CSV table of C-alpha atoms in Angstrom, one decimal:
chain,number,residue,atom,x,y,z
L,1,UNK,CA,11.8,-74.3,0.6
L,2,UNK,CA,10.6,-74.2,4.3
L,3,UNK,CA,13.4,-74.4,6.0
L,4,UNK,CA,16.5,-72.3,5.1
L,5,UNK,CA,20.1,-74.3,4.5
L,6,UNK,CA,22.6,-74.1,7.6
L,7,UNK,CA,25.1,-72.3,5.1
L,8,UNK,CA,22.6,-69.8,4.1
L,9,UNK,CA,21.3,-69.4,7.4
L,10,UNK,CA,25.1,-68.5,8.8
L,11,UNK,CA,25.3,-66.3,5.7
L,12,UNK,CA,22.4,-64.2,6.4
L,13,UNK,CA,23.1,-64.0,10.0
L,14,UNK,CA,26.4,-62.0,8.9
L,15,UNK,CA,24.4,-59.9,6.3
L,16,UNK,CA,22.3,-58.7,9.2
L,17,UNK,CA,24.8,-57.5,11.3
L,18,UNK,CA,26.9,-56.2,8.5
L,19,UNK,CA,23.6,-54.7,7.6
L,20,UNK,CA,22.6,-53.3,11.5
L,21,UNK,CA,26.7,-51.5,11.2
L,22,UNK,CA,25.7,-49.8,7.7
L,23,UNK,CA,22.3,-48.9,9.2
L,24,UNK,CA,23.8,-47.2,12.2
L,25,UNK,CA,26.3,-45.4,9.3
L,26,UNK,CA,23.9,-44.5,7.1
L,27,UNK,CA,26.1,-42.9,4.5
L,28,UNK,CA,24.7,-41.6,1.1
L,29,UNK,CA,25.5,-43.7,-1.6
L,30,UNK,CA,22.8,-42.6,-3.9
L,31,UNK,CA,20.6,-40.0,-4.6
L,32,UNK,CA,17.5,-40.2,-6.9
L,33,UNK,CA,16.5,-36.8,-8.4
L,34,UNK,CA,13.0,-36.8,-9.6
L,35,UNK,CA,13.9,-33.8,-11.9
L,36,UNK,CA,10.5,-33.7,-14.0
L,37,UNK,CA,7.0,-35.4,-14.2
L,38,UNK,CA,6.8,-35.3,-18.0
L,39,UNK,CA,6.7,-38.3,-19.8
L,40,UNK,CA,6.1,-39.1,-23.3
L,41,UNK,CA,4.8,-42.8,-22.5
L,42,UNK,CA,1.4,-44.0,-20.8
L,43,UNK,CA,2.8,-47.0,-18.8
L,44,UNK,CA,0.3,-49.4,-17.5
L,45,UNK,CA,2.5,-50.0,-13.9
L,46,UNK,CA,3.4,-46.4,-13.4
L,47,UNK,CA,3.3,-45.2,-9.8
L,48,UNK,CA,3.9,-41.8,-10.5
L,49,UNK,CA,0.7,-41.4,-13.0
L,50,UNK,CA,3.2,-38.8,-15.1
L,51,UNK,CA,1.3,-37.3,-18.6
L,52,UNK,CA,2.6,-35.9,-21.2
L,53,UNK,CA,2.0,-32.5,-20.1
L,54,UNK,CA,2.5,-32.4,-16.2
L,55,UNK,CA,0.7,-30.3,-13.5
L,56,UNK,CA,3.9,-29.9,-11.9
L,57,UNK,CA,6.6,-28.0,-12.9
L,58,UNK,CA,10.3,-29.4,-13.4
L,59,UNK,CA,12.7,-28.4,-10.8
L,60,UNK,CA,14.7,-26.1,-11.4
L,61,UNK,CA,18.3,-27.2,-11.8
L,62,UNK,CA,19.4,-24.4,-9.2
L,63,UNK,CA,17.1,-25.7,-6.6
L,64,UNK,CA,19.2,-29.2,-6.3
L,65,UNK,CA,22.4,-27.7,-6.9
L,66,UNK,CA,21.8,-26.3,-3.5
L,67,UNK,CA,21.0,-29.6,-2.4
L,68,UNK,CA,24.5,-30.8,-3.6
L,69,UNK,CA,26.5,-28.0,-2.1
L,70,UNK,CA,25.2,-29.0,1.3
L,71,UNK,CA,26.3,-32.7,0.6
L,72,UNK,CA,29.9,-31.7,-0.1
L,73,UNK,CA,30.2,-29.6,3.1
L,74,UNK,CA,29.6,-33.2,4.9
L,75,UNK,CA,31.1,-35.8,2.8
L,76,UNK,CA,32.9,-36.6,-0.5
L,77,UNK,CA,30.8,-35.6,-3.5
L,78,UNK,CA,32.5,-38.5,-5.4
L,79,UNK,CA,31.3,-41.0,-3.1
L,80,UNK,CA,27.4,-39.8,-3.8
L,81,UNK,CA,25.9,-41.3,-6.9
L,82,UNK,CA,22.9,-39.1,-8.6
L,83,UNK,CA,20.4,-40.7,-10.8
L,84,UNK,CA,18.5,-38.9,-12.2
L,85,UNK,CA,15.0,-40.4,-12.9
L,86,UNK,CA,11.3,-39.0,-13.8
L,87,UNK,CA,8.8,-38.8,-15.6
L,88,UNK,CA,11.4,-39.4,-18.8
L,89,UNK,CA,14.6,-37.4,-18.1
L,90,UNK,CA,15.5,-36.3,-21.7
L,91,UNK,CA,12.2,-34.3,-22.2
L,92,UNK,CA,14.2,-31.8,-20.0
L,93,UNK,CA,16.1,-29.6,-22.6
L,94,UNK,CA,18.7,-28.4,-19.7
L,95,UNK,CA,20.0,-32.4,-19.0
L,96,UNK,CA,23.2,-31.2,-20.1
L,97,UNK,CA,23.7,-28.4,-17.9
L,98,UNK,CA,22.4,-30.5,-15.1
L,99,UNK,CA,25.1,-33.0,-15.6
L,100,UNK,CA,28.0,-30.6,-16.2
L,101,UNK,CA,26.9,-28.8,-12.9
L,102,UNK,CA,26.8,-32.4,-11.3
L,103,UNK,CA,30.4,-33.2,-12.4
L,104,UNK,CA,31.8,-29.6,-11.8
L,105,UNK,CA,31.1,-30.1,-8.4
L,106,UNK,CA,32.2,-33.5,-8.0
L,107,UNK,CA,29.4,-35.5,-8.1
L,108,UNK,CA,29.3,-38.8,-10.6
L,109,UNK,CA,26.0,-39.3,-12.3
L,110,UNK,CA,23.5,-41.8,-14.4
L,111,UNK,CA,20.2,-42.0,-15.4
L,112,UNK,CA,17.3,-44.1,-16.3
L,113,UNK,CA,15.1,-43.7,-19.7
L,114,UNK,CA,13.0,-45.1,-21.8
L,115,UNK,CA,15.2,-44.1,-24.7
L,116,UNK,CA,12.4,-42.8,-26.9
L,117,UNK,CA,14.2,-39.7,-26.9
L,118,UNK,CA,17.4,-40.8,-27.4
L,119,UNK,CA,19.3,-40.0,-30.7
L,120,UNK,CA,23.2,-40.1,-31.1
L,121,UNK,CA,23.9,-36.9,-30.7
L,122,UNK,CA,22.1,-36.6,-27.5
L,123,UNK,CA,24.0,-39.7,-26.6
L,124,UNK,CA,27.1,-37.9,-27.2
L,125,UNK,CA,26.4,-34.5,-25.1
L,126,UNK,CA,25.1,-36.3,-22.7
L,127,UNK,CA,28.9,-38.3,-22.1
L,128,UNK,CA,30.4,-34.8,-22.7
L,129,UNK,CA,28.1,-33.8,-19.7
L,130,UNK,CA,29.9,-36.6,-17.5
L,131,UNK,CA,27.1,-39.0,-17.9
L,132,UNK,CA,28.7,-42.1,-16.4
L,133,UNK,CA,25.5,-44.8,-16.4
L,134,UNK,CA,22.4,-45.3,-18.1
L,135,UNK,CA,19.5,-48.0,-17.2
L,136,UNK,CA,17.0,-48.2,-20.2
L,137,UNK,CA,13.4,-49.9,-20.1
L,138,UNK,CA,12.8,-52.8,-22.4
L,139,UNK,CA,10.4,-55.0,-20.9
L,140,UNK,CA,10.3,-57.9,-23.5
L,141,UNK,CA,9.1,-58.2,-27.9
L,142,UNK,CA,7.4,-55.7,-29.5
L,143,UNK,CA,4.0,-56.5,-28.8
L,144,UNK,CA,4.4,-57.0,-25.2
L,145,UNK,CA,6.7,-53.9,-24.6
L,146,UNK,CA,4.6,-51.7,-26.8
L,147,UNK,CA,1.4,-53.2,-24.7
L,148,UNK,CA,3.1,-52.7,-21.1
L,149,UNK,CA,4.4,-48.3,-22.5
L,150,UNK,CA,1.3,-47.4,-24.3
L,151,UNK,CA,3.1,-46.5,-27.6
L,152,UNK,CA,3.2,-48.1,-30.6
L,153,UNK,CA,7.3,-47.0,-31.3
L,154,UNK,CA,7.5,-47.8,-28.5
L,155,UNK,CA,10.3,-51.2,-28.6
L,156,UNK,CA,12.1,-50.1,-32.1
L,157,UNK,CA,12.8,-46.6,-29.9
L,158,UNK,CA,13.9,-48.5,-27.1
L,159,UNK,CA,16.3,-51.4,-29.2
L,160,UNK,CA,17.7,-48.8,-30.9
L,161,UNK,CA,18.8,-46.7,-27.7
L,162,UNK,CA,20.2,-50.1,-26.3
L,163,UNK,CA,22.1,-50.2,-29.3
L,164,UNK,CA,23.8,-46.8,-29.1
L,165,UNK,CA,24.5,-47.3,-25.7
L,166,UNK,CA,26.4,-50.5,-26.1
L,167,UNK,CA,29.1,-48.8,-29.0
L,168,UNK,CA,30.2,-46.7,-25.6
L,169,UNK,CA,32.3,-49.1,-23.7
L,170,UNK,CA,33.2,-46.6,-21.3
L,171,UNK,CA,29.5,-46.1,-20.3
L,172,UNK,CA,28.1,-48.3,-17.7
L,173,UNK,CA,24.6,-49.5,-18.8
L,174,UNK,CA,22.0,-52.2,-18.1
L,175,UNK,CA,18.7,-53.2,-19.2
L,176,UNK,CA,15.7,-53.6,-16.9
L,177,UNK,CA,12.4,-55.5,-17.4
L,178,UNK,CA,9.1,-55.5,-15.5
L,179,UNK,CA,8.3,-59.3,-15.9
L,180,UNK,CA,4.1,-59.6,-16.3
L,181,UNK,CA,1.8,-62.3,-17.5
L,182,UNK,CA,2.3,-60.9,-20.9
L,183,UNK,CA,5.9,-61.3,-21.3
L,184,UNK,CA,6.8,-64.6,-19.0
L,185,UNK,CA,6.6,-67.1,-21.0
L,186,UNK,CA,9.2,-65.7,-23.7
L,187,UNK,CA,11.8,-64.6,-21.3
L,188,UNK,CA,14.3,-67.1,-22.4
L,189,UNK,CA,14.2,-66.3,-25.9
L,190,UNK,CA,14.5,-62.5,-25.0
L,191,UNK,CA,17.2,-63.0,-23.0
L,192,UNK,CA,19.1,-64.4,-25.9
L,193,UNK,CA,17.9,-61.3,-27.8
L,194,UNK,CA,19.6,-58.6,-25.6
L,195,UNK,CA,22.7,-61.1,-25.7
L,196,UNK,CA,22.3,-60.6,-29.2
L,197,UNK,CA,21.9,-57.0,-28.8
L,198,UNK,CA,25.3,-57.0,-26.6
L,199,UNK,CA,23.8,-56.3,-23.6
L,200,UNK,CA,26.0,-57.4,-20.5
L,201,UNK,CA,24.0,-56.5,-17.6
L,202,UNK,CA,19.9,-57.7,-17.4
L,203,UNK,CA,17.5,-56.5,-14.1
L,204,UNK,CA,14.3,-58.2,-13.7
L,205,UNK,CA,11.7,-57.0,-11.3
L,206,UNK,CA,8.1,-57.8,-10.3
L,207,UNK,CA,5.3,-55.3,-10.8
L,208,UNK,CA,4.0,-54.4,-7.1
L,209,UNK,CA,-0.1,-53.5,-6.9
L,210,UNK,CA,0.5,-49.7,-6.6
L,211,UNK,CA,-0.6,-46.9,-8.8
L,212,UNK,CA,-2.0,-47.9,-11.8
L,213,UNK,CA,-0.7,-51.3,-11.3
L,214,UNK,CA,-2.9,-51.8,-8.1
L,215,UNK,CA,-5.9,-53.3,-9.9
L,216,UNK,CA,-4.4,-54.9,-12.9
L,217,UNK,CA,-4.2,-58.9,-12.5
L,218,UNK,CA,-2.2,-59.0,-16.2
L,219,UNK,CA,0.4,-57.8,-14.0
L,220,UNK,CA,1.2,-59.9,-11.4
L,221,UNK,CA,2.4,-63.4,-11.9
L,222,UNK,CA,0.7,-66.7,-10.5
L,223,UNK,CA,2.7,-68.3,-7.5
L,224,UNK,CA,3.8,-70.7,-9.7
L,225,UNK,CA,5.1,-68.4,-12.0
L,226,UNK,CA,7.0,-66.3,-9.5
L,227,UNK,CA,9.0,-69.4,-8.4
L,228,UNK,CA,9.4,-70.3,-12.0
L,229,UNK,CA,11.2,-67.2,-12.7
L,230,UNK,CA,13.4,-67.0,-9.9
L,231,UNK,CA,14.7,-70.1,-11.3
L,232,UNK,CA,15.0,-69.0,-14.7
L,233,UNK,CA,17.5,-66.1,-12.9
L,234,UNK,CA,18.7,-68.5,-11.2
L,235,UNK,CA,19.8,-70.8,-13.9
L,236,UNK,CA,21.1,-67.7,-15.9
L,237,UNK,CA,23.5,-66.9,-13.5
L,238,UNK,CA,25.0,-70.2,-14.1
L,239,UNK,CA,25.1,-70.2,-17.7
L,240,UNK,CA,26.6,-66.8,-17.2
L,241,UNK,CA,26.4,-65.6,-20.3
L,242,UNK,CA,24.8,-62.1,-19.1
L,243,UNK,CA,24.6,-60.6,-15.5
L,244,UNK,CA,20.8,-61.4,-14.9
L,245,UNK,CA,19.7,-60.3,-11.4
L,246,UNK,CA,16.4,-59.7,-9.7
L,247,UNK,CA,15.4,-56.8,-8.7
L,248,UNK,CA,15.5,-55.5,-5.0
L,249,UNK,CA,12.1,-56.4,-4.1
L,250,UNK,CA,11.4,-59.2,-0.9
L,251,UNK,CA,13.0,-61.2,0.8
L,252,UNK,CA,13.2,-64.5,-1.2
L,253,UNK,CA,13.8,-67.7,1.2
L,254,UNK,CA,16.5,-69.8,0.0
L,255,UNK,CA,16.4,-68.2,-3.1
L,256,UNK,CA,18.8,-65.9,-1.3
L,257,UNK,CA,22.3,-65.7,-2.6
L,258,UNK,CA,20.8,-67.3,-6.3
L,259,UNK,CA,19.3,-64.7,-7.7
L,260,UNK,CA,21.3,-61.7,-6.6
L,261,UNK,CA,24.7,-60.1,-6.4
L,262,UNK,CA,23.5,-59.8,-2.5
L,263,UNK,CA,21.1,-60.6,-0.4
L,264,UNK,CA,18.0,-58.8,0.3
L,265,UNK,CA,18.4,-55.5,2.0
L,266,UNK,CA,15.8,-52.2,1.4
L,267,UNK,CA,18.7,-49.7,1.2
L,268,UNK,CA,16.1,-46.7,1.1
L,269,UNK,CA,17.0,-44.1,4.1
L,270,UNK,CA,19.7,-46.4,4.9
L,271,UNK,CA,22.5,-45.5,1.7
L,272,UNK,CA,19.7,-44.1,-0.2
L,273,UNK,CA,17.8,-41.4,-0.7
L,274,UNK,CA,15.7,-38.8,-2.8
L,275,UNK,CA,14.5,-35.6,-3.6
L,276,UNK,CA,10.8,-35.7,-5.8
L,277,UNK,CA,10.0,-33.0,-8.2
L,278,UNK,CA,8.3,-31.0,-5.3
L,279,UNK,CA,11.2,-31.0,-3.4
L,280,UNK,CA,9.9,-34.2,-1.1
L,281,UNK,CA,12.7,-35.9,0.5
L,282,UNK,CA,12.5,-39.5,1.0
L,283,UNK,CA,14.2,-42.9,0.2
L,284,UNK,CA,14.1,-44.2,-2.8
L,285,UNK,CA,11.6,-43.2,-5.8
L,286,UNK,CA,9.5,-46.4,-5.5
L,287,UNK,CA,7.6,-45.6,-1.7
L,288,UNK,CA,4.1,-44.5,-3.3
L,289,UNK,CA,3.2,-44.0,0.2
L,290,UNK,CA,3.8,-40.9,2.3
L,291,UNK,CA,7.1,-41.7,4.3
L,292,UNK,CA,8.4,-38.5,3.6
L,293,UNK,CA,10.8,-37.3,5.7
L,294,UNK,CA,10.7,-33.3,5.0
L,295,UNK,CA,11.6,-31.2,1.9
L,296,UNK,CA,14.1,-29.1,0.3
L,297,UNK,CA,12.5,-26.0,0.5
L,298,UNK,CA,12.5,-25.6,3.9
L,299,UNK,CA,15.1,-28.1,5.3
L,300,UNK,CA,18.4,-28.7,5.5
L,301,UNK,CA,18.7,-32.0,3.4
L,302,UNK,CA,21.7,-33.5,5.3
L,303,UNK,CA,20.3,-32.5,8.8
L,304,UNK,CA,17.1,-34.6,7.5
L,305,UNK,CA,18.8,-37.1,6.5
L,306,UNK,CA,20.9,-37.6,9.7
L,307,UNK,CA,18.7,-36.8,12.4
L,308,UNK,CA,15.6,-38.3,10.9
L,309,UNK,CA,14.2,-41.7,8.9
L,310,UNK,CA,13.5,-43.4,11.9
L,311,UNK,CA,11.2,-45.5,10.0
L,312,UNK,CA,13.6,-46.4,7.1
L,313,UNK,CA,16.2,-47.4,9.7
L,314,UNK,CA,14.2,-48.6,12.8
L,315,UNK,CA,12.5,-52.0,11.6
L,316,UNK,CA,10.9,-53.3,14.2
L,317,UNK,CA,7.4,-50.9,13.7
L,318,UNK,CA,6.7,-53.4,10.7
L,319,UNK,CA,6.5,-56.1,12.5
L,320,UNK,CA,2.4,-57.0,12.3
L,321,UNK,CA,0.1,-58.0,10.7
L,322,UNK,CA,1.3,-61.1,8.6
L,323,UNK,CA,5.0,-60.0,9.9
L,324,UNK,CA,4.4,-60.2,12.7
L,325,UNK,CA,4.6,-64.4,13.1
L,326,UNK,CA,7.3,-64.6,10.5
L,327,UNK,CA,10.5,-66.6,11.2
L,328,UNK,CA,12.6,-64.8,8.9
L,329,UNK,CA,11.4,-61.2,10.3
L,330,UNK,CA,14.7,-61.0,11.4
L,331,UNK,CA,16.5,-61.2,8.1
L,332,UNK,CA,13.8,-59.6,5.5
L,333,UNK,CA,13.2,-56.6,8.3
L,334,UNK,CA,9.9,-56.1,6.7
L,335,UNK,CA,10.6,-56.2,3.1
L,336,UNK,CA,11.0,-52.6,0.9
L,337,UNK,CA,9.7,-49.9,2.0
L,338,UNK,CA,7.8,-49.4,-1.3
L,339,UNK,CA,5.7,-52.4,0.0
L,340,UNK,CA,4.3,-50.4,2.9
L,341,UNK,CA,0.7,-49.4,2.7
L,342,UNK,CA,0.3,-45.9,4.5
L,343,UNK,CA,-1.4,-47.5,7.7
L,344,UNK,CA,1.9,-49.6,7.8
L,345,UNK,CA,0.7,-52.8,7.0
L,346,UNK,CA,2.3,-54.9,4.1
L,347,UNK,CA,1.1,-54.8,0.7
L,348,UNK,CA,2.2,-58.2,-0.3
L,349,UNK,CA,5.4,-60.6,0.3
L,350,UNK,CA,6.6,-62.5,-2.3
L,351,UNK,CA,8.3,-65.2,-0.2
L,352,UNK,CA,4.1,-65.9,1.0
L,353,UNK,CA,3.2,-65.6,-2.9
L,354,UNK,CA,5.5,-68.0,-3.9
L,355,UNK,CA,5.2,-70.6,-0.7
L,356,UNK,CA,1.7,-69.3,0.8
L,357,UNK,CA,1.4,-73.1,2.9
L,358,UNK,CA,4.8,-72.0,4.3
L,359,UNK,CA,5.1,-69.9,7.8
């Protein structure tokens, strides 16, 4: 794996300067609303710390409505995609009403759950509401899933949203799982589970060390695990019996183009951006660190998000430390944002995890 193929090398020099044009663009494409901090789960990799009962209010619907009706003064609402994220979404009594307002004025929208709260009826105002995607949490059997949530119901509540979701064909809906110690070495016979299940479309990602992930060693696979399952996705994608894909974290070396729709991009403050419960405004939902680039309260959210994210948009600032010898600098820019410490440094590269004699 040291040295990158000529065909993937000429592919990923077009990336990049398909990717410097989109940069220089920057349009919104999506925009994660952090609309509550409540959460009816205790996940062990949780980098929002949420509780059941949250120190800090929900945000009031009315407040990112405003948000919306400065988008639409500067570009096509139906080109914006709002996902709306938490905390757990459907402890907010007023999702409804969110989404009709969301879809009155133009704008389609999803969201991502960990289905505890979801019940058929819910599923069915929520479509009426103009829900047009959902991502739900399952990250792999019972005990595993149940061990990585913190609640015992936790997998039966989950399977069964996954199964109301898939009667609606006209719903768009995947299946995400945070692949640990505890759940790797089942991951083929789960993945002919959720094809049991009917599920069509399966994420994978990586837990990072941040929040209350950042000391936990049962989350974060060996080296030799990590390359193992890039080539279970790999292989999957062959058999093609469901869309597996990894996740948007690191660049992955000539695992590039195999495990992916696309290659690696971070697309936060470049066609995606944010707005946390406290009216932060940032990329996307996953920077733990403080790259925030101002706030709704006291800032025009489209003047922000023209004029400023310098840092999600000008790379080169994240090139030291181990970056700053890197050959494929050029093409990983860095990796995610959400990988950034808040002294700019790296917090860890999976390409070095997975090949760390490689330079």
């Amino acid at each position: 794996m040291e040295h990158l193929s000529l065909r993937r090398h000429i592919a990923l020099e077009i990336d990049r300067i398909l990717q410097n044009r989109l940069i220089e663009r920057h349009p919104l494409r999506q925009l994660f609303w952090e609309c509550t901090l409540r959460c009816n789960l205790h996940c062990r990799h949780c980098g929002s710390d949420c509780h059941t009962d949250s120190k800090h209010a929900d945000m009031p619907v009315a407040d990112f409505l405003r948000v919306l009706d400065v988008i639409s003064q500067h570009q096509n609402p139906n080109e914006t995609f709002i996902i709306v994220t938490g905390g757990e979404p459907l402890l907010r009594k007023d999702l409804e009403e969110c989404g009709r307002e969301f879809y009155r004025r133009g704008f389609p929208w999803g969201m991502v759950t960990n289905g505890m709260e979801l019940t058929r009826s819910r599923l069915n105002s929520l479509i009426q509401s103009g829900l047009h995607s959902l991502t739900i949490s399952l990250d792999g059997f019972e005990a595993d899933h149940n061990w990585m949530r913190g609640n015992k119901t936790g997998f039966n509540r989950a399977a069964e949203a996954i199964h109301l979701v898939n009667t609606e064909s006209d719903l768009i809906n995947d299946v995400v799982t945070c692949v640990n110690t505890h759940n790797f070495s089942t991951l083929p016979q789960f993945k002919n589970y959720l094809i049991e299940l009917g599920v069509k479309r399966w994420r994978l990602f990586t837990v990072f060390p941040a929040g209350r992930a950042k000391d936990d060693e049962e989350l974060q696979l060996s080296p030799h695990q990590l390359r193992e399952l890039m080539q279970f996705i790999a292989s999957s994608r062959k058999e093609k019996l469901i869309d597996v894909s990894y996740g948007c974290e690191s660049f992955l070396g000539n695992y590039e183009g195999e495990v992916r729709d696309h290659f690696f991009t971070c697309q936060a403050g470049v066609t995606v951006g944010s707005i946390r419960c406290n009216g932060d405004i940032g990329g996307c939902l996953s920077i733990r660190s403080d790259y925030t680039q101002g706030n709704i309260y006291h800032d025009n959210f489209m003047e922000i998000w023209n004029k400023r994210f310098e840092p999600y948009r000008n790379y080169e600032w994240k090139h030291n430390g181990e970056c700053a010898d890197c050959r494929f600098f050029r093409y990983c820019r860095g990796n995610g944002m959400h990988l950034r410490k808040e002294d700019g440094h790296i917090l860890v590269c999976n390409y070095k995890r997975m090949f760390p004699d490689k330079k």
